[in-house]
Amino acid sequence: MRNKTLYLECFSGISGDMTVAALIDLGVDHSYLLNALDSLNLKGYEVKISRVNKSGIDACDFNVILDKAHENHDHDMEYLHGAGQHGHHHDHEHEHGHEHPHEHRNLESIQAIINSSGLSRQAKVTALKIFQVIAEAEAKAHNKPLNEVHFHEVGAIDSIVDIAALAVCLDALKIKNVIVSELYEGQGTVRCQHGVLPIPVPAVANIISAYELPMHIMNIHGEFVTPTGAAIAAALRTDRQLPEHFRILKTGIGAGKREYERASILRAMLIEDLDRKPDNDTPETASSTGFEITLNTEKRPAAFKPKEKSIDFPKREVDLEPIWKIETNLDDCSGEAIAFTFNQLFEAGAQDVYTTPIYMKKNRPATMLTVLCRESLIAKMEDIIFTHTTTIGLRKYPVERTILPREIRAIETPWGKAHVKYTTWKGHIYAYPENDDVAAIAEKNHLSFPEVYAIIKAIAYDLSGGYASAMAERKAIDCKKALPEGEKK
């Protein structure tokens, strides 16, 4: 099948519940979604999924209804579309207990809710990414550190449910590529807990600026783009433009909560790029799921004929793997201690460890230590860092990384075996000689590192029809002549 892409058409703005409704309309099972939301262990709300009519267009409505103790007057839809009602019938209703008083949460407490939930790993990563975008925008607007800002909107139960629901829907639809249209925004002012603010509100303006989202201001009074909606666009967008030729596979319509001059809807389309080759049509010799490298031996000199005719690689898809990043700033830790900690972290299974020079308060030069590891190793990594460095606090959050298929193979060279790492991306094959092997050959044969690296790489690619092999053989013979008598073999 060709690559499936989600296109969000934001001609009437974008908000959290509009996006969730549009994705539900693409075919997400209601019971599956509601069961996932149950795992958040939040109280004081009720979810209603229904069909509504917006300017004559049938649409899906996703509504998170709070009890009186949890009402949040800064919520997206409260000041975006007002409290106006619309006629509809309810397909699904889902209630939760009403015993907890309303509270404003910070980013750390929201991360704890998501991480302790029963959402899938990918859904957690998506939700946390959206929360991070909003938190950074709000922190900038209020000029406070992330966890010192208590977000009235992000911390509201309905916003948490909206974002978690969005992540669940995206995961259920198996969507990885997202295109977002320009964001249509209204003008004027909006009243919220902080007073009267201009449209777009500061958090939205910060997100649009930071992520270079295109915006179109309409001659209509009102806020059409909410902080949650802008964060969704920023966090999910993987492409900026629609393909030149595409086919619409399915359309979902999400409803807003108030009537405007234009239909208050968000349209989500699953599209198929007709210009990109289907995954299952990609040649085995140059694919993103696996490949075969054929070594041309016809023009090789008689003195150098590798035994292997080809290198066969297992078929593996590009791996989009969530991983955790742990960070800490060190301004009073010795270089020796940091080096020792490096080794301990790698031995314990860290995917990567690196440092970044930074400046801290009072212009103190310092080092930021960063560790990438799997979720199951977080506790072990924290123990090593706290034990061997002077830090008294860590930051941690999930990140995504895209991993290409790779294989390390030993190939024959005029100087013996050398290891080469092969990988592939969109039909292109890449070969990288292993550093230790190149260094050992260069030192033993009195050659420069760059020329050994280049020759091994040329042999690995075998793009020169034997020229690289002949060049390597000639270089090896010349080297033997230059070696001391005792070293010639």
JSON list of N, CA and C in Angstrom, two decimals, residues 425-466:
[
{"chain": "A", "resi": 425, "resn": "TRP", "atom": "N", "xyz": [18.05, 4.22, 2.72]},
{"chain": "A", "resi": 425, "resn": "TRP", "atom": "CA", "xyz": [16.95, 5.16, 2.92]},
{"chain": "A", "resi": 425, "resn": "TRP", "atom": "C", "xyz": [16.40, 5.57, 1.56]},
{"chain": "A", "resi": 426, "resn": "LYS", "atom": "N", "xyz": [15.12, 5.28, 1.33]},
{"chain": "A", "resi": 426, "resn": "LYS", "atom": "CA", "xyz": [14.41, 5.68, 0.11]},
{"chain": "A", "resi": 426, "resn": "LYS", "atom": "C", "xyz": [15.18, 5.32, -1.16]},
{"chain": "A", "resi": 427, "resn": "GLY", "atom": "N", "xyz": [15.66, 4.08, -1.19]},
{"chain": "A", "resi": 427, "resn": "GLY", "atom": "CA", "xyz": [16.33, 3.62, -2.40]},
{"chain": "A", "resi": 427, "resn": "GLY", "atom": "C", "xyz": [17.81, 3.91, -2.47]},
{"chain": "A", "resi": 428, "resn": "HIS", "atom": "N", "xyz": [18.35, 4.66, -1.52]},
{"chain": "A", "resi": 428, "resn": "HIS", "atom": "CA", "xyz": [19.78, 4.99, -1.53]},
{"chain": "A", "resi": 428, "resn": "HIS", "atom": "C", "xyz": [20.51, 4.11, -0.52]},
{"chain": "A", "resi": 429, "resn": "ILE", "atom": "N", "xyz": [21.62, 3.53, -0.96]},
{"chain": "A", "resi": 429, "resn": "ILE", "atom": "CA", "xyz": [22.42, 2.67, -0.09]},
{"chain": "A", "resi": 429, "resn": "ILE", "atom": "C", "xyz": [23.64, 3.45, 0.39]},
{"chain": "A", "resi": 430, "resn": "TYR", "atom": "N", "xyz": [23.95, 3.32, 1.66]},
{"chain": "A", "resi": 430, "resn": "TYR", "atom": "CA", "xyz": [25.09, 4.02, 2.25]},
{"chain": "A", "resi": 430, "resn": "TYR", "atom": "C", "xyz": [26.01, 3.01, 2.93]},
{"chain": "A", "resi": 431, "resn": "ALA", "atom": "N", "xyz": [27.31, 3.22, 2.79]},
{"chain": "A", "resi": 431, "resn": "ALA", "atom": "CA", "xyz": [28.29, 2.33, 3.40]},
{"chain": "A", "resi": 431, "resn": "ALA", "atom": "C", "xyz": [29.28, 3.15, 4.21]},
{"chain": "A", "resi": 432, "resn": "TYR", "atom": "N", "xyz": [29.56, 2.68, 5.44]},
{"chain": "A", "resi": 432, "resn": "TYR", "atom": "CA", "xyz": [30.46, 3.41, 6.33]},
{"chain": "A", "resi": 432, "resn": "TYR", "atom": "C", "xyz": [31.48, 2.44, 6.92]},
{"chain": "A", "resi": 433, "resn": "PRO", "atom": "N", "xyz": [32.75, 2.50, 6.49]},
{"chain": "A", "resi": 433, "resn": "PRO", "atom": "CA", "xyz": [33.78, 1.64, 7.10]},
{"chain": "A", "resi": 433, "resn": "PRO", "atom": "C", "xyz": [33.91, 1.92, 8.59]},
{"chain": "A", "resi": 434, "resn": "GLU", "atom": "N", "xyz": [34.16, 0.86, 9.35]},
{"chain": "A", "resi": 434, "resn": "GLU", "atom": "CA", "xyz": [34.33, 1.00, 10.79]},
{"chain": "A", "resi": 434, "resn": "GLU", "atom": "C", "xyz": [35.66, 1.67, 11.12]},
{"chain": "A", "resi": 435, "resn": "ASN", "atom": "N", "xyz": [35.61, 2.64, 11.98]},
{"chain": "A", "resi": 435, "resn": "ASN", "atom": "CA", "xyz": [36.78, 3.47, 12.29]},
{"chain": "A", "resi": 435, "resn": "ASN", "atom": "C", "xyz": [37.97, 2.66, 12.79]},
{"chain": "A", "resi": 436, "resn": "ASP", "atom": "N", "xyz": [37.74, 1.71, 13.72]},
{"chain": "A", "resi": 436, "resn": "ASP", "atom": "CA", "xyz": [38.85, 0.96, 14.30]},
{"chain": "A", "resi": 436, "resn": "ASP", "atom": "C", "xyz": [39.59, 0.14, 13.25]},
{"chain": "A", "resi": 437, "resn": "ASP", "atom": "N", "xyz": [38.84, -0.45, 12.31]},
{"chain": "A", "resi": 437, "resn": "ASP", "atom": "CA", "xyz": [39.48, -1.25, 11.26]},
{"chain": "A", "resi": 437, "resn": "ASP", "atom": "C", "xyz": [40.31, -0.37, 10.33]},
{"chain": "A", "resi": 438, "resn": "VAL", "atom": "N", "xyz": [39.76, 0.78, 9.97]},
{"chain": "A", "resi": 438, "resn": "VAL", "atom": "CA", "xyz": [40.50, 1.71, 9.10]},
{"chain": "A", "resi": 438, "resn": "VAL", "atom": "C", "xyz": [41.79, 2.16, 9.79]},
{"chain": "A", "resi": 439, "resn": "ALA", "atom": "N", "xyz": [41.69, 2.51, 11.06]},
{"chain": "A", "resi": 439, "resn": "ALA", "atom": "CA", "xyz": [42.87, 2.97, 11.80]},
{"chain": "A", "resi": 439, "resn": "ALA", "atom": "C", "xyz": [43.93, 1.88, 11.90]},
{"chain": "A", "resi": 440, "resn": "ALA", "atom": "N", "xyz": [43.51, 0.65, 12.16]},
{"chain": "A", "resi": 440, "resn": "ALA", "atom": "CA", "xyz": [44.47, -0.45, 12.29]},
{"chain": "A", "resi": 440, "resn": "ALA", "atom": "C", "xyz": [45.18, -0.73, 10.97]},
{"chain": "A", "resi": 441, "resn": "ILE", "atom": "N", "xyz": [44.44, -0.72, 9.86]},
{"chain": "A", "resi": 441, "resn": "ILE", "atom": "CA", "xyz": [45.05, -0.95, 8.54]},
{"chain": "A", "resi": 441, "resn": "ILE", "atom": "C", "xyz": [46.01, 0.17, 8.19]},
{"chain": "A", "resi": 442, "resn": "ALA", "atom": "N", "xyz": [45.60, 1.41, 8.43]},
{"chain": "A", "resi": 442, "resn": "ALA", "atom": "CA", "xyz": [46.45, 2.56, 8.11]},
{"chain": "A", "resi": 442, "resn": "ALA", "atom": "C", "xyz": [47.76, 2.51, 8.89]},
{"chain": "A", "resi": 443, "resn": "GLU", "atom": "N", "xyz": [47.67, 2.18, 10.17]},
{"chain": "A", "resi": 443, "resn": "GLU", "atom": "CA", "xyz": [48.87, 2.15, 11.01]},
{"chain": "A", "resi": 443, "resn": "GLU", "atom": "C", "xyz": [49.80, 1.01, 10.62]},
{"chain": "A", "resi": 444, "resn": "LYS", "atom": "N", "xyz": [49.23, -0.16, 10.38]},
{"chain": "A", "resi": 444, "resn": "LYS", "atom": "CA", "xyz": [50.05, -1.33, 10.06]},
{"chain": "A", "resi": 444, "resn": "LYS", "atom": "C", "xyz": [50.74, -1.19, 8.71]},
{"chain": "A", "resi": 445, "resn": "ASN", "atom": "N", "xyz": [50.08, -0.56, 7.75]},
{"chain": "A", "resi": 445, "resn": "ASN", "atom": "CA", "xyz": [50.61, -0.48, 6.39]},
{"chain": "A", "resi": 445, "resn": "ASN", "atom": "C", "xyz": [51.20, 0.88, 6.03]},
{"chain": "A", "resi": 446, "resn": "HIS", "atom": "N", "xyz": [51.36, 1.74, 7.03]},
{"chain": "A", "resi": 446, "resn": "HIS", "atom": "CA", "xyz": [51.95, 3.07, 6.83]},
{"chain": "A", "resi": 446, "resn": "HIS", "atom": "C", "xyz": [51.20, 3.86, 5.76]},
{"chain": "A", "resi": 447, "resn": "LEU", "atom": "N", "xyz": [49.88, 3.86, 5.86]},
{"chain": "A", "resi": 447, "resn": "LEU", "atom": "CA", "xyz": [49.02, 4.59, 4.94]},
{"chain": "A", "resi": 447, "resn": "LEU", "atom": "C", "xyz": [48.30, 5.69, 5.70]},
{"chain": "A", "resi": 448, "resn": "SER", "atom": "N", "xyz": [47.76, 6.64, 4.95]},
{"chain": "A", "resi": 448, "resn": "SER", "atom": "CA", "xyz": [46.97, 7.68, 5.61]},
{"chain": "A", "resi": 448, "resn": "SER", "atom": "C", "xyz": [45.56, 7.16, 5.88]},
{"chain": "A", "resi": 449, "resn": "PHE", "atom": "N", "xyz": [44.97, 7.65, 6.94]},
{"chain": "A", "resi": 449, "resn": "PHE", "atom": "CA", "xyz": [43.61, 7.24, 7.29]},
{"chain": "A", "resi": 449, "resn": "PHE", "atom": "C", "xyz": [42.61, 7.56, 6.17]},
{"chain": "A", "resi": 450, "resn": "PRO", "atom": "N", "xyz": [42.64, 8.79, 5.58]},
{"chain": "A", "resi": 450, "resn": "PRO", "atom": "CA", "xyz": [41.64, 9.11, 4.55]},
{"chain": "A", "resi": 450, "resn": "PRO", "atom": "C", "xyz": [41.69, 8.18, 3.34]},
{"chain": "A", "resi": 451, "resn": "GLU", "atom": "N", "xyz": [42.92, 7.78, 2.88]},
{"chain": "A", "resi": 451, "resn": "GLU", "atom": "CA", "xyz": [42.97, 6.95, 1.68]},
{"chain": "A", "resi": 451, "resn": "GLU", "atom": "C", "xyz": [42.49, 5.53, 1.97]},
{"chain": "A", "resi": 452, "resn": "VAL", "atom": "N", "xyz": [42.79, 4.99, 3.14]},
{"chain": "A", "resi": 452, "resn": "VAL", "atom": "CA", "xyz": [42.28, 3.66, 3.49]},
{"chain": "A", "resi": 452, "resn": "VAL", "atom": "C", "xyz": [40.76, 3.69, 3.59]},
{"chain": "A", "resi": 453, "resn": "TYR", "atom": "N", "xyz": [40.26, 4.72, 4.24]},
{"chain": "A", "resi": 453, "resn": "TYR", "atom": "CA", "xyz": [38.80, 4.86, 4.38]},
{"chain": "A", "resi": 453, "resn": "TYR", "atom": "C", "xyz": [38.13, 4.93, 3.01]},
{"chain": "A", "resi": 454, "resn": "ALA", "atom": "N", "xyz": [38.71, 5.74, 2.10]},
{"chain": "A", "resi": 454, "resn": "ALA", "atom": "CA", "xyz": [38.11, 5.92, 0.78]},
{"chain": "A", "resi": 454, "resn": "ALA", "atom": "C", "xyz": [38.14, 4.63, -0.02]},
{"chain": "A", "resi": 455, "resn": "ILE", "atom": "N", "xyz": [39.24, 3.88, 0.05]},
{"chain": "A", "resi": 455, "resn": "ILE", "atom": "CA", "xyz": [39.35, 2.65, -0.72]},
{"chain": "A", "resi": 455, "resn": "ILE", "atom": "C", "xyz": [38.37, 1.60, -0.21]},
{"chain": "A", "resi": 456, "resn": "ILE", "atom": "N", "xyz": [38.29, 1.44, 1.11]},
{"chain": "A", "resi": 456, "resn": "ILE", "atom": "CA", "xyz": [37.36, 0.46, 1.67]},
{"chain": "A", "resi": 456, "resn": "ILE", "atom": "C", "xyz": [35.92, 0.84, 1.33]},
{"chain": "A", "resi": 457, "resn": "LYS", "atom": "N", "xyz": [35.62, 2.13, 1.40]},
{"chain": "A", "resi": 457, "resn": "LYS", "atom": "CA", "xyz": [34.27, 2.58, 1.07]},
{"chain": "A", "resi": 457, "resn": "LYS", "atom": "C", "xyz": [33.95, 2.33, -0.39]},
{"chain": "A", "resi": 458, "resn": "ALA", "atom": "N", "xyz": [34.93, 2.56, -1.28]},
{"chain": "A", "resi": 458, "resn": "ALA", "atom": "CA", "xyz": [34.71, 2.31, -2.71]},
{"chain": "A", "resi": 458, "resn": "ALA", "atom": "C", "xyz": [34.49, 0.83, -2.98]},
{"chain": "A", "resi": 459, "resn": "ILE", "atom": "N", "xyz": [35.25, -0.02, -2.30]},
{"chain": "A", "resi": 459, "resn": "ILE", "atom": "CA", "xyz": [35.05, -1.47, -2.45]},
{"chain": "A", "resi": 459, "resn": "ILE", "atom": "C", "xyz": [33.66, -1.84, -1.96]},
{"chain": "A", "resi": 460, "resn": "ALA", "atom": "N", "xyz": [33.26, -1.26, -0.83]},
{"chain": "A", "resi": 460, "resn": "ALA", "atom": "CA", "xyz": [31.94, -1.57, -0.27]},
{"chain": "A", "resi": 460, "resn": "ALA", "atom": "C", "xyz": [30.82, -1.17, -1.22]},
{"chain": "A", "resi": 461, "resn": "TYR", "atom": "N", "xyz": [30.91, -0.01, -1.79]},
{"chain": "A", "resi": 461, "resn": "TYR", "atom": "CA", "xyz": [29.90, 0.42, -2.76]},
{"chain": "A", "resi": 461, "resn": "TYR", "atom": "C", "xyz": [30.01, -0.35, -4.07]},
{"chain": "A", "resi": 462, "resn": "ASP", "atom": "N", "xyz": [31.27, -0.63, -4.47]},
{"chain": "A", "resi": 462, "resn": "ASP", "atom": "CA", "xyz": [31.58, -1.28, -5.74]},
{"chain": "A", "resi": 462, "resn": "ASP", "atom": "C", "xyz": [30.91, -0.56, -6.90]},
{"chain": "A", "resi": 463, "resn": "LEU", "atom": "N", "xyz": [30.99, 0.75, -6.88]},
{"chain": "A", "resi": 463, "resn": "LEU", "atom": "CA", "xyz": [30.36, 1.55, -7.94]},
{"chain": "A", "resi": 463, "resn": "LEU", "atom": "C", "xyz": [31.31, 1.82, -9.10]},
{"chain": "A", "resi": 464, "resn": "SER", "atom": "N", "xyz": [32.59, 1.45, -8.95]},
{"chain": "A", "resi": 464, "resn": "SER", "atom": "CA", "xyz": [33.58, 1.84, -9.95]},
{"chain": "A", "resi": 464, "resn": "SER", "atom": "C", "xyz": [33.92, 0.73, -10.93]},
{"chain": "A", "resi": 465, "resn": "GLY", "atom": "N", "xyz": [33.17, -0.36, -10.91]},
{"chain": "A", "resi": 465, "resn": "GLY", "atom": "CA", "xyz": [33.40, -1.43, -11.88]},
{"chain": "A", "resi": 465, "resn": "GLY", "atom": "C", "xyz": [34.77, -2.06, -11.79]},
{"chain": "A", "resi": 466, "resn": "GLY", "atom": "N", "xyz": [35.37, -2.10, -10.63]},
{"chain": "A", "resi": 466, "resn": "GLY", "atom": "CA", "xyz": [36.64, -2.76, -10.44]},
{"chain": "A", "resi": 466, "resn": "GLY", "atom": "C", "xyz": [37.81, -1.81, -10.29]}
]
